[in-house]
């Protein structure tokens, strides 16, 4: 009777040692990806600040996207090392479904944002140009990523 209890305790001891080793390895990988994310975030911000001088918000968004990409990869590898990646995959599947629903709900806003980015890169007109939209004429006052302000003759 005591022999079976001792065998169970010994198996727990082995399992705990393996789990701790996996946990330490996983945390090390997570910390490495965290450090890589932080360094690439600052590097990307420096590069973006030279390329996108006028658009501070876009610089910050791109830098943070790179940071969260590395953090996401680190979290996934951490969970895979300790053997819990199946829960993460289920969470991602749920997030995908929520993303599809949000995509349908926000399709007009996303369309306007992509149009604004296209205008930003193509620059078909600039501040001070006169444009005609739907039969209305006006002077371009401001060109932004999401909106373009046009001032007509009456103000």
PDB file of C-alpha atoms in Angstrom:
ATOM      1  CA  UNK A   1       0.000   0.000   0.000  1.00  0.00           C
ATOM      2  CA  UNK A   2       2.750   2.462   0.912  1.00  0.00           C
ATOM      3  CA  UNK A   3       4.683   1.441  -2.181  1.00  0.00           C
ATOM      4  CA  UNK A   4       1.873   2.604  -4.479  1.00  0.00           C
ATOM      5  CA  UNK A   5       1.647   5.937  -2.665  1.00  0.00           C
ATOM      6  CA  UNK A   6       5.416   6.384  -2.970  1.00  0.00           C
ATOM      7  CA  UNK A   7       5.230   5.607  -6.716  1.00  0.00           C
ATOM      8  CA  UNK A   8       2.479   8.223  -7.170  1.00  0.00           C
ATOM      9  CA  UNK A   9       4.486  10.845  -5.270  1.00  0.00           C
ATOM     10  CA  UNK A  10       7.591  10.000  -7.319  1.00  0.00           C
ATOM     11  CA  UNK A  11       5.632  10.401 -10.570  1.00  0.00           C
ATOM     12  CA  UNK A  12       4.349  13.783  -9.321  1.00  0.00           C
ATOM     13  CA  UNK A  13       7.906  14.822  -8.562  1.00  0.00           C
ATOM     14  CA  UNK A  14       8.999  13.948 -12.105  1.00  0.00           C
ATOM     15  CA  UNK A  15       5.975  15.732 -13.575  1.00  0.00           C
ATOM     16  CA  UNK A  16       6.660  18.847 -11.483  1.00  0.00           C
ATOM     17  CA  UNK A  17      10.308  18.896 -12.593  1.00  0.00           C
ATOM     18  CA  UNK A  18       9.289  18.617 -16.245  1.00  0.00           C
ATOM     19  CA  UNK A  19       6.605  21.286 -15.842  1.00  0.00           C
ATOM     20  CA  UNK A  20       9.027  23.684 -14.132  1.00  0.00           C
ATOM     21  CA  UNK A  21      11.632  23.132 -16.861  1.00  0.00           C
ATOM     22  CA  UNK A  22       9.024  23.841 -19.546  1.00  0.00           C
ATOM     23  CA  UNK A  23       7.807  26.890 -17.635  1.00  0.00           C
ATOM     24  CA  UNK A  24      11.320  28.321 -17.305  1.00  0.00           C
ATOM     25  CA  UNK A  25      12.068  27.665 -20.980  1.00  0.00           C
ATOM     26  CA  UNK A  26       8.735  29.198 -22.022  1.00  0.00           C
ATOM     27  CA  UNK A  27       9.270  32.309 -19.891  1.00  0.00           C
ATOM     28  CA  UNK A  28      12.763  32.688 -21.340  1.00  0.00           C
ATOM     29  CA  UNK A  29      11.387  32.549 -24.886  1.00  0.00           C
ATOM     30  CA  UNK A  30       8.641  35.024 -23.956  1.00  0.00           C
ATOM     31  CA  UNK A  31      11.163  37.460 -22.459  1.00  0.00           C
ATOM     32  CA  UNK A  32      13.390  37.164 -25.550  1.00  0.00           C
ATOM     33  CA  UNK A  33      10.468  38.005 -27.846  1.00  0.00           C
ATOM     34  CA  UNK A  34       9.456  40.841 -25.517  1.00  0.00           C
ATOM     35  CA  UNK A  35      12.962  42.318 -25.782  1.00  0.00           C
ATOM     36  CA  UNK A  36      12.995  41.859 -29.565  1.00  0.00           C
ATOM     37  CA  UNK A  37       9.592  43.550 -29.778  1.00  0.00           C
ATOM     38  CA  UNK A  38      10.723  46.512 -27.666  1.00  0.00           C
ATOM     39  CA  UNK A  39      13.901  47.026 -29.692  1.00  0.00           C
ATOM     40  CA  UNK A  40      12.162  46.704 -33.071  1.00  0.00           C
ATOM     41  CA  UNK A  41       9.429  49.065 -31.866  1.00  0.00           C
ATOM     42  CA  UNK A  42      11.947  51.815 -31.157  1.00  0.00           C
ATOM     43  CA  UNK A  43      13.861  51.083 -34.371  1.00  0.00           C
ATOM     44  CA  UNK A  44      10.656  51.161 -36.422  1.00  0.00           C
ATOM     45  CA  UNK A  45       9.643  54.438 -34.779  1.00  0.00           C
ATOM     46  CA  UNK A  46      12.985  56.005 -35.733  1.00  0.00           C
ATOM     47  CA  UNK A  47      12.659  54.804 -39.331  1.00  0.00           C
ATOM     48  CA  UNK A  48       9.016  55.858 -39.566  1.00  0.00           C
ATOM     49  CA  UNK A  49       9.766  59.294 -38.093  1.00  0.00           C
ATOM     50  CA  UNK A  50      12.082  59.930 -41.050  1.00  0.00           C
ATOM     51  CA  UNK A  51       9.672  58.540 -43.657  1.00  0.00           C
ATOM     52  CA  UNK A  52       6.373  59.819 -42.252  1.00  0.00           C
ATOM     53  CA  UNK A  53       7.396  63.217 -40.879  1.00  0.00           C
ATOM     54  CA  UNK A  54       3.904  64.785 -40.935  1.00  0.00           C
ATOM     55  CA  UNK A  55       1.979  61.801 -39.575  1.00  0.00           C
ATOM     56  CA  UNK A  56       2.903  61.163 -35.925  1.00  0.00           C
ATOM     57  CA  UNK A  57      -0.141  58.957 -35.319  1.00  0.00           C
ATOM     58  CA  UNK A  58       0.758  56.645 -38.200  1.00  0.00           C
ATOM     59  CA  UNK A  59       4.328  56.372 -36.870  1.00  0.00           C
ATOM     60  CA  UNK A  60       3.048  55.286 -33.471  1.00  0.00           C
ATOM     61  CA  UNK A  61       0.514  52.831 -34.918  1.00  0.00           C
ATOM     62  CA  UNK A  62       3.079  51.103 -37.147  1.00  0.00           C
ATOM     63  CA  UNK A  63       5.639  50.893 -34.331  1.00  0.00           C
ATOM     64  CA  UNK A  64       3.136  49.412 -31.898  1.00  0.00           C
ATOM     65  CA  UNK A  65       1.887  46.936 -34.523  1.00  0.00           C
ATOM     66  CA  UNK A  66       5.411  45.570 -34.899  1.00  0.00           C
ATOM     67  CA  UNK A  67       5.782  45.362 -31.105  1.00  0.00           C
ATOM     68  CA  UNK A  68       2.494  43.499 -30.656  1.00  0.00           C
ATOM     69  CA  UNK A  69       3.389  41.125 -33.510  1.00  0.00           C
ATOM     70  CA  UNK A  70       6.529  39.992 -31.679  1.00  0.00           C
ATOM     71  CA  UNK A  71       4.685  39.847 -28.360  1.00  0.00           C
ATOM     72  CA  UNK A  72       1.965  37.713 -29.972  1.00  0.00           C
ATOM     73  CA  UNK A  73       4.537  35.290 -31.410  1.00  0.00           C
ATOM     74  CA  UNK A  74       6.273  35.089 -28.019  1.00  0.00           C
ATOM     75  CA  UNK A  75       2.990  34.320 -26.225  1.00  0.00           C
ATOM     76  CA  UNK A  76       2.131  31.628 -28.747  1.00  0.00           C
ATOM     77  CA  UNK A  77       5.542  29.962 -28.408  1.00  0.00           C
ATOM     78  CA  UNK A  78       5.295  30.182 -24.595  1.00  0.00           C
ATOM     79  CA  UNK A  79       1.928  28.432 -24.621  1.00  0.00           C
ATOM     80  CA  UNK A  80       3.170  25.850 -27.113  1.00  0.00           C
ATOM     81  CA  UNK A  81       6.211  25.044 -24.959  1.00  0.00           C
ATOM     82  CA  UNK A  82       4.124  24.482 -21.820  1.00  0.00           C
ATOM     83  CA  UNK A  83       1.498  22.571 -23.795  1.00  0.00           C
ATOM     84  CA  UNK A  84      -1.458  24.950 -23.700  1.00  0.00           C
ATOM     85  CA  UNK A  85      -1.514  26.085 -27.332  1.00  0.00           C
ATOM     86  CA  UNK A  86      -4.857  24.371 -28.027  1.00  0.00           C
ATOM     87  CA  UNK A  87      -6.592  26.920 -25.765  1.00  0.00           C
ATOM     88  CA  UNK A  88      -4.857  29.737 -27.583  1.00  0.00           C
ATOM     89  CA  UNK A  89      -5.979  28.344 -30.947  1.00  0.00           C
ATOM     90  CA  UNK A  90      -9.576  28.228 -29.707  1.00  0.00           C
ATOM     91  CA  UNK A  91      -9.257  31.812 -28.513  1.00  0.00           C
ATOM     92  CA  UNK A  92      -7.942  32.829 -31.940  1.00  0.00           C
ATOM     93  CA  UNK A  93     -10.848  31.088 -33.655  1.00  0.00           C
ATOM     94  CA  UNK A  94     -13.278  33.034 -31.488  1.00  0.00           C
ATOM     95  CA  UNK A  95     -11.414  36.255 -32.234  1.00  0.00           C
ATOM     96  CA  UNK A  96     -11.642  35.459 -35.937  1.00  0.00           C
ATOM     97  CA  UNK A  97     -15.402  35.136 -35.731  1.00  0.00           C
ATOM     98  CA  UNK A  98     -15.623  38.414 -33.804  1.00  0.00           C
ATOM     99  CA  UNK A  99     -13.335  39.984 -36.437  1.00  0.00           C
ATOM    100  CA  UNK A 100     -15.640  38.913 -39.245  1.00  0.00           C
ATOM    101  CA  UNK A 101     -18.637  40.399 -37.443  1.00  0.00           C
ATOM    102  CA  UNK A 102     -16.751  43.625 -36.724  1.00  0.00           C
ATOM    103  CA  UNK A 103     -15.585  43.740 -40.338  1.00  0.00           C
ATOM    104  CA  UNK A 104     -19.142  43.717 -41.598  1.00  0.00           C
ATOM    105  CA  UNK A 105     -20.150  46.328 -39.031  1.00  0.00           C
ATOM    106  CA  UNK A 106     -17.222  48.627 -39.792  1.00  0.00           C
ATOM    107  CA  UNK A 107     -16.856  48.102 -43.537  1.00  0.00           C
ATOM    108  CA  UNK A 108     -17.678  51.723 -44.419  1.00  0.00           C
ATOM    109  CA  UNK A 109     -15.155  53.103 -41.948  1.00  0.00           C
ATOM    110  CA  UNK A 110     -12.502  50.680 -43.182  1.00  0.00           C
ATOM    111  CA  UNK A 111     -13.276  51.599 -46.794  1.00  0.00           C
ATOM    112  CA  UNK A 112     -12.857  55.294 -45.990  1.00  0.00           C
ATOM    113  CA  UNK A 113      -9.589  54.597 -44.163  1.00  0.00           C
ATOM    114  CA  UNK A 114      -8.158  52.669 -47.132  1.00  0.00           C
ATOM    115  CA  UNK A 115      -9.300  55.428 -49.479  1.00  0.00           C
ATOM    116  CA  UNK A 116      -7.580  57.975 -47.259  1.00  0.00           C
ATOM    117  CA  UNK A 117      -4.363  55.948 -47.271  1.00  0.00           C
ATOM    118  CA  UNK A 118      -4.570  55.703 -51.060  1.00  0.00           C
ATOM    119  CA  UNK A 119      -4.986  59.478 -51.286  1.00  0.00           C
ATOM    120  CA  UNK A 120      -2.069  59.908 -48.894  1.00  0.00           C
ATOM    121  CA  UNK A 121       0.290  57.842 -51.026  1.00  0.00           C
ATOM    122  CA  UNK A 122      -0.976  58.837 -54.492  1.00  0.00           C
ATOM    123  CA  UNK A 123      -1.481  62.565 -53.709  1.00  0.00           C
ATOM    124  CA  UNK A 124      -3.839  63.354 -56.626  1.00  0.00           C
ATOM    125  CA  UNK A 125      -4.468  66.807 -55.120  1.00  0.00           C
ATOM    126  CA  UNK A 126      -2.969  68.961 -52.398  1.00  0.00           C
ATOM    127  CA  UNK A 127      -3.925  71.828 -50.125  1.00  0.00           C
ATOM    128  CA  UNK A 128      -5.024  74.832 -52.170  1.00  0.00           C
ATOM    129  CA  UNK A 129      -6.239  72.871 -55.240  1.00  0.00           C
ATOM    130  CA  UNK A 130      -9.789  73.336 -56.508  1.00  0.00           C
ATOM    131  CA  UNK A 131     -11.849  70.150 -56.861  1.00  0.00           C
ATOM    132  CA  UNK A 132     -15.354  69.217 -57.967  1.00  0.00           C
ATOM    133  CA  UNK A 133     -17.227  66.493 -56.079  1.00  0.00           C
ATOM    134  CA  UNK A 134     -20.829  65.555 -56.932  1.00  0.00           C
ATOM    135  CA  UNK A 135     -21.394  68.861 -58.722  1.00  0.00           C
ATOM    136  CA  UNK A 136     -19.985  70.974 -55.868  1.00  0.00           C
ATOM    137  CA  UNK A 137     -16.770  72.954 -56.305  1.00  0.00           C
ATOM    138  CA  UNK A 138     -14.383  73.980 -53.563  1.00  0.00           C
ATOM    139  CA  UNK A 139     -10.828  74.556 -52.440  1.00  0.00           C
ATOM    140  CA  UNK A 140      -8.992  71.772 -50.601  1.00  0.00           C
ATOM    141  CA  UNK A 141      -8.255  73.059 -47.101  1.00  0.00           C
ATOM    142  CA  UNK A 142      -6.816  69.953 -45.456  1.00  0.00           C
ATOM    143  CA  UNK A 143      -5.940  66.435 -46.638  1.00  0.00           C
ATOM    144  CA  UNK A 144      -5.975  63.836 -43.860  1.00  0.00           C
ATOM    145  CA  UNK A 145      -5.868  60.064 -43.705  1.00  0.00           C
ATOM    146  CA  UNK A 146      -9.603  59.718 -43.012  1.00  0.00           C
ATOM    147  CA  UNK A 147     -11.002  63.046 -44.230  1.00  0.00           C
ATOM    148  CA  UNK A 148     -10.379  65.768 -46.767  1.00  0.00           C
ATOM    149  CA  UNK A 149     -11.756  69.223 -45.940  1.00  0.00           C
ATOM    150  CA  UNK A 150     -13.085  71.267 -48.856  1.00  0.00           C
ATOM    151  CA  UNK A 151     -14.181  74.910 -48.548  1.00  0.00           C
ATOM    152  CA  UNK A 152     -16.753  76.042 -51.083  1.00  0.00           C
ATOM    153  CA  UNK A 153     -17.413  79.611 -52.293  1.00  0.00           C
ATOM    154  CA  UNK A 154     -19.835  80.370 -49.476  1.00  0.00           C
ATOM    155  CA  UNK A 155     -17.439  79.133 -46.804  1.00  0.00           C
TER     156      UNK A 155
END
